[in-house]
Amino acid sequence: MDDLERELEPHIDLENDSDSSEDNSSKGEKKSKFPLVKPIYGDQTQQNGFRRTTSMCRERIREAMLHHRWEEAAEYMVYYPQILEDRNLFTAQPSKEFIWRTATEIFHHHPNSTMEDYNTIYERMKHSGFRHYLMISLEHSFHLLLHQQIEDAKRHLASAESWRHGKETAAQIQNIKLIQAYRGLLDYIIWCDKKSTRSNSDYYESDSNQTMQNYFRQASVNLEEILKNPGVWDCFILRYVEMLEFYEHHKEALQVLNDYAYDSNFPPNPNAHVYLYQYLKRQGASEKRLMKVLKVLHALVPSHELMLEYSSLLLQSEKQSDTQKALGVVLEMLDFNCWGSNLEVWIRLKAVIQKLQNQVDWENIVCEKMAERKDWWLALHFTSFHATKDSKEKPELFEVKASLTKILCPDRPLKYSVNGSQVKGKAETKKRKGRRY
């Protein structure tokens, strides 16, 4: 709440070209010979009293919200919108935003709030000024969507998309593009509903297919525009590709994913490469093509879970260089603590080394990979603490790691050791219990 207060503090509107009489009077210029104009806003005492009252009301709202007294906050909120009658440019805009954000928060927690209450405050704030019109319209559509009023949400977005006021600013253009994207997402949601009902209806199947096609075209128009605007558009791209894949427009879907992943105008986005890989895998692409995508993902996120699949593909290759790459991929995964106790990763490392041992210089290859890790890798994975914990909780993991200690660090004394017979005995005891049941 304090952050909101600071954010909504009165500030100078740089877009306003009007001059301030107070600024002119403080410049030390000669007094004007013209008579002073009487203020048109009424007595200054009344103005100060009005602002003091609204300020007190605002503090009461704030206090009630901090203590979750939502009914009390709503009672004060009924009177606070009178601040909109204040014509002071320095306080009007922040007050509008305060009313918008605070009222919606109160309604969200109030036990007796209705959809009509939300609609009233959204409509009032949309038409109280133009600065936040687009964002209020977008938030209004989100709220309608949460209440399953999809058609109403789409109607509000369509109205906001066609809204214009004065000269378009860069912020307005960006907000309109965002609204267009969400319009496409709403068309996708309706398309999904039509698709789910189509399978349950044989009589209206042709009509249902035509309706689905219409919503698909409407969604495509807006979603296709996204790729013309660099940014992170994951949820929109996925929905667009899903529809293209449904209608077997595989060439277009692949083009969309390729552009999203490799267009230099877009910010680096690991998810874009994940989506491309998953799509190619569904389409039965070659291992060479899959490895090409995962290679880029590895450069962006070496700890990604798909690196297990990448190392598996490299391991299946007949090239000796790919086996060496697989070693690097798995070791880089284990550079991150989140994979340190993952049995599958250590088993993969052991499999890579076993295949690598078929090469004459395998020891030099391993030593070269481990040379840059010798100062910190052992403390990350091979301490007496790790040995004790692994032997008790994951004896199979302990055995795999113990078999790799002399290979990975042949010239370093390791504390990763526990009585091997005890570990083996625990494992055999578990097997016996398993046979009994």
Short mmCIF file of C-alpha atoms in Angstrom, two decimals:
data_model
loop_
_atom_site.label_atom_id
_atom_site.label_comp_id
_atom_site.label_asym_id
_atom_site.label_seq_id
_atom_site.Cartn_x
_atom_site.Cartn_y
_atom_site.Cartn_z
CA MET A 1 0.00 0.00 0.00
CA ASP A 2 2.90 2.33 0.75
CA ASP A 3 4.35 1.62 -2.70
CA LEU A 4 1.02 2.54 -4.23
CA GLU A 5 0.97 5.76 -2.24
CA ARG A 6 4.42 6.73 -3.50
CA GLU A 7 3.51 5.81 -7.05
CA LEU A 8 0.41 7.96 -6.99
CA GLU A 9 2.04 11.04 -5.46
CA PRO A 10 1.19 14.20 -7.43
CA HIS A 11 3.71 14.88 -10.17
CA ILE A 12 4.19 17.42 -12.92
CA ASP A 13 2.51 16.45 -16.17
CA LEU A 14 5.13 17.04 -18.83
CA GLU A 15 2.54 16.63 -21.57
CA ASN A 16 0.59 19.63 -20.30
CA ASP A 17 1.61 22.84 -22.05
CA SER A 18 -0.29 25.21 -19.77
CA ASP A 19 1.75 27.67 -17.74
CA SER A 20 1.51 27.93 -13.98
CA SER A 21 0.76 31.33 -12.47
CA GLU A 22 2.80 30.38 -9.41
CA ASP A 23 5.86 29.72 -11.54
CA ASN A 24 5.53 33.13 -13.24
CA SER A 25 5.20 34.96 -9.94
CA SER A 26 8.40 33.40 -8.59
CA LYS A 27 10.66 34.55 -11.42
CA GLY A 28 11.14 38.07 -10.06
CA GLU A 29 9.68 39.79 -13.11
CA LYS A 30 8.06 43.26 -13.01
CA LYS A 31 4.52 43.40 -11.77
CA SER A 32 1.92 43.33 -14.50
CA LYS A 33 -0.12 46.53 -15.04
CA PHE A 34 -3.21 44.46 -15.73
CA PRO A 35 -5.61 43.83 -12.86
CA LEU A 36 -5.40 40.41 -11.25
CA VAL A 37 -8.04 37.93 -12.32
CA LYS A 38 -10.22 36.68 -9.52
CA PRO A 39 -10.01 32.88 -9.02
CA ILE A 40 -12.95 31.02 -10.52
CA TYR A 41 -12.72 27.97 -8.27
CA GLY A 42 -14.26 29.53 -5.22
CA ASP A 43 -12.89 30.55 -1.87
CA GLN A 44 -9.38 29.25 -1.07
CA THR A 45 -10.49 28.28 2.41
CA GLN A 46 -13.21 26.10 0.98
CA GLN A 47 -10.73 24.51 -1.42
CA ASN A 48 -8.30 23.72 1.40
CA GLY A 49 -11.11 22.33 3.51
CA PHE A 50 -12.28 20.13 0.62
CA ARG A 51 -8.81 18.75 0.09
CA ARG A 52 -8.30 18.13 3.80
CA THR A 53 -11.55 16.19 3.90
CA THR A 54 -10.69 14.04 0.91
CA SER A 55 -7.18 13.49 2.30
CA MET A 56 -8.64 12.27 5.59
CA CYS A 57 -11.03 10.03 3.69
CA ARG A 58 -8.12 8.58 1.76
CA GLU A 59 -6.24 7.83 4.97
CA ARG A 60 -9.30 6.10 6.43
CA ILE A 61 -9.55 3.95 3.29
CA ARG A 62 -5.89 3.11 3.56
CA GLU A 63 -6.16 2.21 7.25
CA ALA A 64 -9.21 0.00 6.67
CA MET A 65 -7.52 -1.84 3.80
CA LEU A 66 -4.36 -2.45 5.80
CA HIS A 67 -6.46 -4.19 8.46
CA HIS A 68 -8.68 -5.97 5.89
CA ARG A 69 -11.82 -4.16 6.98
CA TRP A 70 -13.27 -4.21 3.49
CA GLU A 71 -16.84 -3.15 4.39
CA GLU A 72 -15.51 -0.06 6.15
CA ALA A 73 -13.19 0.73 3.26
CA ALA A 74 -16.11 0.46 0.85
CA GLU A 75 -18.17 2.94 2.91
CA TYR A 76 -15.40 5.54 2.74
CA MET A 77 -14.84 4.80 -0.93
CA VAL A 78 -18.40 5.90 -1.69
CA TYR A 79 -17.45 9.49 -0.80
CA TYR A 80 -13.86 9.65 -2.01
CA PRO A 81 -14.65 10.00 -5.78
CA GLN A 82 -15.70 13.58 -4.99
CA ILE A 83 -11.98 14.32 -5.42
CA LEU A 84 -12.60 14.12 -9.17
CA GLU A 85 -14.32 17.49 -8.88
CA ASP A 86 -10.96 19.04 -7.93
CA ARG A 87 -9.60 20.80 -11.02
CA ASN A 88 -6.03 20.89 -9.79
CA LEU A 89 -3.88 19.32 -12.55
CA PHE A 90 -1.31 18.09 -10.04
CA THR A 91 -3.76 15.95 -8.06
CA ALA A 92 -6.49 14.98 -10.53
CA GLN A 93 -4.62 12.28 -12.47
CA PRO A 94 -3.10 10.46 -9.46
CA SER A 95 -6.51 10.53 -7.74
CA LYS A 96 -8.14 8.87 -10.75
CA GLU A 97 -5.59 6.08 -10.70
CA PHE A 98 -5.96 5.70 -6.94
CA ILE A 99 -9.74 5.33 -7.26
CA TRP A 100 -9.38 2.80 -10.09
CA ARG A 101 -6.86 0.55 -8.35
CA THR A 102 -8.22 0.89 -4.82
CA ALA A 103 -11.88 0.37 -5.70
CA THR A 104 -11.18 -2.79 -7.69
CA GLU A 105 -9.07 -4.13 -4.80
CA ILE A 106 -11.87 -3.46 -2.31
CA PHE A 107 -14.47 -5.11 -4.55
CA HIS A 108 -12.20 -8.11 -4.95
CA HIS A 109 -12.24 -8.75 -1.19
CA HIS A 110 -15.68 -7.41 -0.28
CA PRO A 111 -18.04 -10.32 0.58
CA ASN A 112 -21.06 -8.68 -1.04
CA SER A 113 -19.54 -7.21 -4.20
CA THR A 114 -21.25 -7.97 -7.49
CA MET A 115 -20.27 -7.89 -11.13
CA GLU A 116 -22.36 -4.75 -11.50
CA ASP A 117 -20.11 -2.99 -8.97
CA TYR A 118 -17.04 -3.81 -11.04
CA ASN A 119 -18.67 -2.70 -14.27
CA THR A 120 -19.74 0.59 -12.70
CA ILE A 121 -16.30 1.55 -11.42
CA TYR A 122 -14.54 0.44 -14.62
CA GLU A 123 -16.91 2.42 -16.84
CA ARG A 124 -16.72 5.49 -14.64
CA MET A 125 -12.92 5.48 -14.54
CA LYS A 126 -12.59 4.82 -18.26
CA HIS A 127 -14.56 7.96 -19.02
CA SER A 128 -13.06 10.14 -16.28
CA GLY A 129 -9.94 10.75 -18.38
CA PHE A 130 -8.10 9.41 -21.39
CA ARG A 131 -4.68 8.54 -19.98
CA HIS A 132 -5.55 5.11 -18.56
CA TYR A 133 -8.47 4.29 -20.86
CA LEU A 134 -6.76 1.46 -22.71
CA MET A 135 -5.28 -0.24 -19.65
CA ILE A 136 -8.55 0.02 -17.71
CA SER A 137 -10.37 -1.51 -20.67
CA LEU A 138 -7.87 -4.37 -20.77
CA GLU A 139 -8.19 -4.98 -17.03
CA HIS A 140 -11.98 -4.83 -17.34
CA SER A 141 -11.89 -7.55 -20.00
CA PHE A 142 -9.67 -9.70 -17.74
CA HIS A 143 -12.25 -9.46 -14.99
CA LEU A 144 -15.07 -10.38 -17.35
CA LEU A 145 -13.01 -13.31 -18.56
CA LEU A 146 -12.58 -14.57 -14.99
CA HIS A 147 -16.37 -14.63 -14.71
CA GLN A 148 -16.73 -16.59 -17.97
CA GLN A 149 -18.20 -13.58 -19.80
CA ILE A 150 -16.01 -14.11 -22.85
CA GLU A 151 -18.22 -12.36 -25.40
CA ASP A 152 -18.51 -9.26 -23.20
CA ALA A 153 -14.75 -9.23 -22.69
CA LYS A 154 -14.21 -9.43 -26.43
CA ARG A 155 -16.68 -6.59 -27.01
CA HIS A 156 -14.84 -4.33 -24.55
CA LEU A 157 -11.51 -5.09 -26.22
CA ALA A 158 -12.96 -4.35 -29.66
CA SER A 159 -14.23 -1.00 -28.39
CA ALA A 160 -10.85 -0.19 -26.84
CA GLU A 161 -8.99 -1.17 -30.02
CA SER A 162 -10.91 1.40 -32.06
CA TRP A 163 -10.53 4.13 -29.41
CA ARG A 164 -8.37 7.13 -30.30
CA HIS A 165 -7.65 10.41 -28.53
CA GLY A 166 -5.51 13.19 -29.94
CA LYS A 167 -2.08 12.43 -31.30
CA GLU A 168 -1.05 8.81 -30.82
CA THR A 169 1.87 8.32 -28.44
CA ALA A 170 4.28 5.40 -28.38
CA ALA A 171 2.62 4.11 -25.21
CA GLN A 172 -0.82 4.20 -26.83
CA ILE A 173 0.43 2.26 -29.84
CA GLN A 174 1.97 -0.42 -27.63
CA ASN A 175 -1.19 -0.74 -25.56
CA ILE A 176 -3.33 -1.08 -28.69
CA LYS A 177 -1.05 -3.85 -29.95
CA LEU A 178 -1.42 -5.60 -26.61
CA ILE A 179 -5.20 -5.30 -26.82
CA GLN A 180 -5.16 -6.75 -30.33
CA ALA A 181 -3.13 -9.69 -29.07
CA TYR A 182 -5.61 -10.40 -26.28
CA ARG A 183 -8.48 -10.14 -28.75
CA GLY A 184 -6.83 -12.92 -30.69
CA LEU A 185 -6.45 -14.93 -27.49
CA LEU A 186 -10.16 -14.56 -26.75
CA ASP A 187 -10.97 -15.78 -30.26
CA TYR A 188 -8.77 -18.78 -29.54
CA ILE A 189 -10.68 -19.50 -26.30
CA ILE A 190 -13.99 -19.41 -28.17
CA TRP A 191 -12.45 -21.61 -30.87
CA CYS A 192 -11.48 -24.15 -28.21
CA ASP A 193 -15.03 -24.17 -26.85
CA LYS A 194 -16.41 -24.80 -30.33
CA LYS A 195 -13.88 -27.57 -30.88
CA SER A 196 -14.86 -29.35 -27.66
CA THR A 197 -18.59 -29.22 -28.48
CA ARG A 198 -18.06 -30.26 -32.09
CA SER A 199 -17.08 -33.80 -31.15
CA ASN A 200 -20.31 -34.23 -29.19
CA SER A 201 -22.61 -33.09 -31.99
CA ASP A 202 -23.06 -34.84 -35.33
CA TYR A 203 -26.11 -32.95 -36.51
CA TYR A 204 -24.52 -29.51 -36.34
CA GLU A 205 -21.04 -30.68 -37.35
CA SER A 206 -20.86 -28.68 -40.59
CA ASP A 207 -22.12 -25.49 -38.93
CA SER A 208 -19.74 -26.01 -36.03
CA ASN A 209 -16.80 -26.44 -38.39
CA GLN A 210 -17.67 -23.23 -40.20
CA THR A 211 -17.94 -21.35 -36.91
CA MET A 212 -14.56 -22.71 -35.82
CA GLN A 213 -13.04 -21.60 -39.10
CA ASN A 214 -14.40 -18.09 -38.60
CA TYR A 215 -12.91 -17.78 -35.13
CA PHE A 216 -9.64 -19.28 -36.38
CA ARG A 217 -9.38 -16.61 -39.08
CA GLN A 218 -10.24 -13.83 -36.62
CA ALA A 219 -7.65 -15.07 -34.14
CA SER A 220 -5.02 -15.50 -36.88
CA VAL A 221 -5.33 -11.88 -38.00
CA ASN A 222 -4.41 -10.56 -34.55
CA LEU A 223 -1.96 -13.27 -33.49
CA GLU A 224 -0.06 -13.08 -36.76
CA GLU A 225 0.59 -9.41 -36.10
CA ILE A 226 2.50 -10.28 -32.94
CA LEU A 227 5.57 -11.41 -34.82
CA LYS A 228 5.85 -7.92 -36.31
CA ASN A 229 6.45 -6.54 -32.81
CA PRO A 230 9.58 -7.85 -31.04
CA GLY A 231 8.90 -9.10 -27.54
CA VAL A 232 8.10 -12.15 -25.42
CA TRP A 233 4.75 -13.49 -26.63
CA ASP A 234 4.88 -17.09 -25.40
CA CYS A 235 1.22 -17.72 -24.58
CA PHE A 236 0.04 -16.11 -27.83
CA ILE A 237 2.49 -17.98 -30.05
CA LEU A 238 1.60 -21.34 -28.49
CA ARG A 239 -2.12 -20.83 -29.11
CA TYR A 240 -1.55 -19.71 -32.68
CA VAL A 241 0.63 -22.75 -33.42
CA GLU A 242 -1.96 -25.05 -31.82
CA MET A 243 -4.63 -23.83 -34.23
CA LEU A 244 -2.30 -24.03 -37.24
CA GLU A 245 -1.34 -27.56 -36.26
CA PHE A 246 -4.99 -28.55 -35.85
CA TYR A 247 -5.71 -27.53 -39.45
CA GLU A 248 -2.46 -29.17 -40.58
CA HIS A 249 -0.89 -25.89 -41.67
CA HIS A 250 2.50 -27.29 -40.71
CA LYS A 251 4.54 -25.06 -42.98
CA GLU A 252 3.02 -21.92 -41.48
CA ALA A 253 3.38 -23.23 -37.92
CA LEU A 254 7.05 -24.04 -38.46
CA GLN A 255 7.64 -20.60 -39.98
CA VAL A 256 6.03 -18.91 -36.98
CA LEU A 257 8.20 -20.88 -34.52
CA ASN A 258 11.37 -20.33 -36.54
CA ASP A 259 10.76 -16.59 -36.70
CA TYR A 260 10.02 -16.46 -32.98
CA ALA A 261 13.21 -18.36 -32.11
CA TYR A 262 15.74 -16.99 -34.58
CA ASP A 263 14.63 -13.48 -35.49
CA SER A 264 17.43 -11.21 -34.24
CA ASN A 265 14.94 -8.43 -33.53
CA PHE A 266 13.41 -10.49 -30.71
CA PRO A 267 15.07 -10.71 -27.29
CA PRO A 268 16.80 -14.03 -26.48
CA ASN A 269 14.06 -16.37 -25.30
CA PRO A 270 14.85 -19.97 -24.29
CA ASN A 271 11.15 -20.87 -24.40
CA ALA A 272 11.05 -20.08 -28.13
CA HIS A 273 13.62 -22.84 -28.77
CA VAL A 274 11.79 -25.22 -26.44
CA TYR A 275 8.55 -24.72 -28.40
CA LEU A 276 10.36 -25.24 -31.71
CA TYR A 277 12.00 -28.43 -30.43
CA GLN A 278 8.73 -29.83 -29.10
CA TYR A 279 6.98 -29.10 -32.39
CA LEU A 280 9.73 -30.72 -34.47
CA LYS A 281 9.69 -33.75 -32.20
CA ARG A 282 5.91 -34.12 -32.65
CA GLN A 283 6.41 -33.93 -36.42
CA GLY A 284 9.07 -36.64 -36.35
CA ALA A 285 12.00 -34.45 -37.39
CA SER A 286 15.47 -35.95 -37.79
CA GLU A 287 17.85 -36.24 -34.86
CA LYS A 288 20.24 -33.88 -36.60
CA ARG A 289 17.61 -31.17 -36.76
CA LEU A 290 16.59 -31.72 -33.14
CA MET A 291 20.21 -31.45 -32.00
CA LYS A 292 20.59 -28.19 -33.89
CA VAL A 293 17.74 -26.63 -31.91
CA LEU A 294 18.97 -28.02 -28.59
CA LYS A 295 22.45 -26.72 -29.28
CA VAL A 296 21.13 -23.15 -29.26
CA LEU A 297 19.08 -23.85 -26.13
CA HIS A 298 22.19 -25.24 -24.45
CA ALA A 299 24.03 -21.99 -25.14
CA LEU A 300 21.20 -20.02 -23.52
CA VAL A 301 20.35 -22.31 -20.57
CA PRO A 302 22.91 -25.08 -19.96
CA SER A 303 20.95 -26.27 -16.92
CA HIS A 304 17.69 -26.80 -18.85
CA GLU A 305 15.99 -30.18 -18.33
CA LEU A 306 16.04 -30.80 -22.08
CA MET A 307 19.83 -31.09 -21.87
CA LEU A 308 19.26 -34.70 -20.81
CA GLU A 309 17.61 -35.31 -24.17
CA TYR A 310 20.38 -33.39 -25.89
CA SER A 311 23.06 -35.53 -24.26
CA SER A 312 21.10 -38.67 -25.18
CA LEU A 313 20.97 -37.63 -28.85
CA LEU A 314 24.69 -36.84 -28.82
CA LEU A 315 25.40 -40.19 -27.20
CA GLN A 316 23.50 -42.04 -29.94
CA SER A 317 25.63 -40.38 -32.62
CA GLU A 318 28.53 -42.31 -34.14
CA LYS A 319 30.80 -39.27 -34.20
CA GLN A 320 33.49 -39.21 -31.53
CA SER A 321 33.19 -35.43 -31.29
CA ASP A 322 29.53 -35.77 -30.33
CA THR A 323 30.47 -38.04 -27.42
CA GLN A 324 32.87 -35.37 -26.21
CA LYS A 325 30.10 -32.78 -26.56
CA ALA A 326 27.80 -35.02 -24.51
CA LEU A 327 30.42 -35.07 -21.74
CA GLY A 328 30.51 -31.28 -21.70
CA VAL A 329 26.71 -31.00 -21.70
CA VAL A 330 26.28 -33.32 -18.71
CA LEU A 331 29.12 -31.76 -16.74
CA GLU A 332 27.62 -28.31 -17.29
CA MET A 333 24.30 -29.58 -15.97
CA LEU A 334 26.08 -30.77 -12.82
CA ASP A 335 27.70 -27.35 -12.46
CA PHE A 336 24.28 -26.31 -11.15
CA ASN A 337 23.36 -27.46 -7.67
CA CYS A 338 19.78 -28.29 -8.67
CA TRP A 339 21.03 -31.37 -10.57
CA GLY A 340 23.55 -32.50 -7.94
CA SER A 341 21.34 -35.20 -6.43
CA ASN A 342 19.62 -36.28 -9.66
CA LEU A 343 20.33 -39.95 -10.27
CA GLU A 344 19.47 -39.82 -13.99
CA VAL A 345 22.09 -37.16 -14.68
CA TRP A 346 24.86 -39.11 -12.92
CA ILE A 347 23.88 -42.31 -14.71
CA ARG A 348 24.05 -40.38 -18.00
CA LEU A 349 27.52 -39.10 -17.07
CA LYS A 350 28.67 -42.63 -16.36
CA ALA A 351 27.26 -43.84 -19.72
CA VAL A 352 29.06 -41.03 -21.56
CA ILE A 353 32.38 -41.84 -19.90
CA GLN A 354 31.97 -45.55 -20.65
CA LYS A 355 31.50 -44.76 -24.34
CA LEU A 356 34.29 -42.21 -24.23
CA GLN A 357 36.68 -44.89 -22.94
CA ASN A 358 36.62 -46.45 -26.40
CA GLN A 359 38.74 -43.50 -27.57
CA VAL A 360 42.50 -43.65 -27.11
CA ASP A 361 42.87 -40.22 -25.49
CA TRP A 362 39.75 -40.38 -23.30
CA GLU A 363 41.70 -39.65 -20.09
CA ASN A 364 43.09 -36.41 -21.53
CA ILE A 365 39.58 -35.38 -22.65
CA VAL A 366 38.16 -35.92 -19.15
CA CYS A 367 41.10 -34.16 -17.47
CA GLU A 368 40.71 -31.19 -19.80
CA LYS A 369 36.99 -30.86 -18.95
CA MET A 370 37.66 -31.19 -15.22
CA ALA A 371 40.67 -28.84 -15.11
CA GLU A 372 38.49 -25.73 -14.92
CA ARG A 373 36.33 -27.32 -12.22
CA LYS A 374 38.91 -28.78 -9.85
CA ASP A 375 38.83 -25.81 -7.46
CA TRP A 376 35.13 -25.93 -6.68
CA TRP A 377 33.45 -28.98 -8.24
CA LEU A 378 34.63 -31.40 -5.58
CA ALA A 379 33.18 -29.26 -2.81
CA LEU A 380 29.92 -29.15 -4.75
CA HIS A 381 29.52 -32.92 -5.13
CA PHE A 382 32.20 -35.00 -3.37
CA THR A 383 32.43 -34.18 0.34
CA SER A 384 31.96 -36.41 3.35
CA PHE A 385 28.61 -34.70 3.93
CA HIS A 386 27.44 -35.68 0.43
CA ALA A 387 28.71 -39.21 0.96
CA THR A 388 26.84 -39.65 4.24
CA LYS A 389 23.63 -38.15 2.90
CA ASP A 390 23.68 -40.08 -0.40
CA SER A 391 24.49 -43.39 1.30
CA LYS A 392 21.52 -43.01 3.65
CA GLU A 393 18.92 -41.49 1.34
CA LYS A 394 20.02 -42.60 -2.15
CA PRO A 395 22.38 -45.57 -2.00
CA GLU A 396 22.14 -46.10 -5.78
CA LEU A 397 23.27 -42.52 -6.38
CA PHE A 398 26.13 -43.07 -3.95
CA GLU A 399 27.34 -46.11 -5.86
CA VAL A 400 27.24 -44.31 -9.21
CA LYS A 401 29.13 -41.27 -7.89
CA ALA A 402 31.64 -43.41 -6.03
CA SER A 403 32.46 -45.29 -9.25
CA LEU A 404 33.29 -41.99 -10.96
CA THR A 405 35.54 -40.41 -8.33
CA LYS A 406 38.84 -41.88 -9.57
CA ILE A 407 37.92 -41.17 -13.19
CA LEU A 408 36.93 -37.55 -12.71
CA CYS A 409 39.60 -36.64 -10.15
CA PRO A 410 42.41 -39.22 -10.28
CA ASP A 411 45.02 -36.98 -8.62
CA ARG A 412 42.85 -35.42 -5.92
CA PRO A 413 42.15 -36.98 -2.50
CA LEU A 414 38.38 -37.15 -2.06
CA LYS A 415 36.37 -37.34 1.15
CA TYR A 416 33.45 -38.94 -0.67
CA SER A 417 33.65 -42.28 1.08
CA VAL A 418 31.54 -44.35 3.44
CA ASN A 419 31.86 -47.97 4.50
CA GLY A 420 30.98 -49.65 1.22
CA SER A 421 29.71 -52.81 2.88
CA GLN A 422 27.17 -50.79 4.86
CA VAL A 423 25.81 -49.19 1.72
CA LYS A 424 25.67 -52.49 -0.06
CA GLY A 425 24.01 -54.09 2.95
CA LYS A 426 21.28 -51.42 3.02
CA ALA A 427 20.59 -51.88 -0.66
CA GLU A 428 20.33 -55.70 -0.25
CA THR A 429 18.01 -55.28 2.77
CA LYS A 430 15.64 -53.13 0.68
CA LYS A 431 15.64 -55.76 -2.06
CA ARG A 432 14.73 -58.50 0.43
CA LYS A 433 11.86 -56.42 1.82
CA GLY A 434 10.64 -55.84 -1.71
CA ARG A 435 10.57 -59.61 -2.38
CA ARG A 436 8.51 -60.26 0.76
CA TYR A 437 5.74 -57.96 -0.38
#
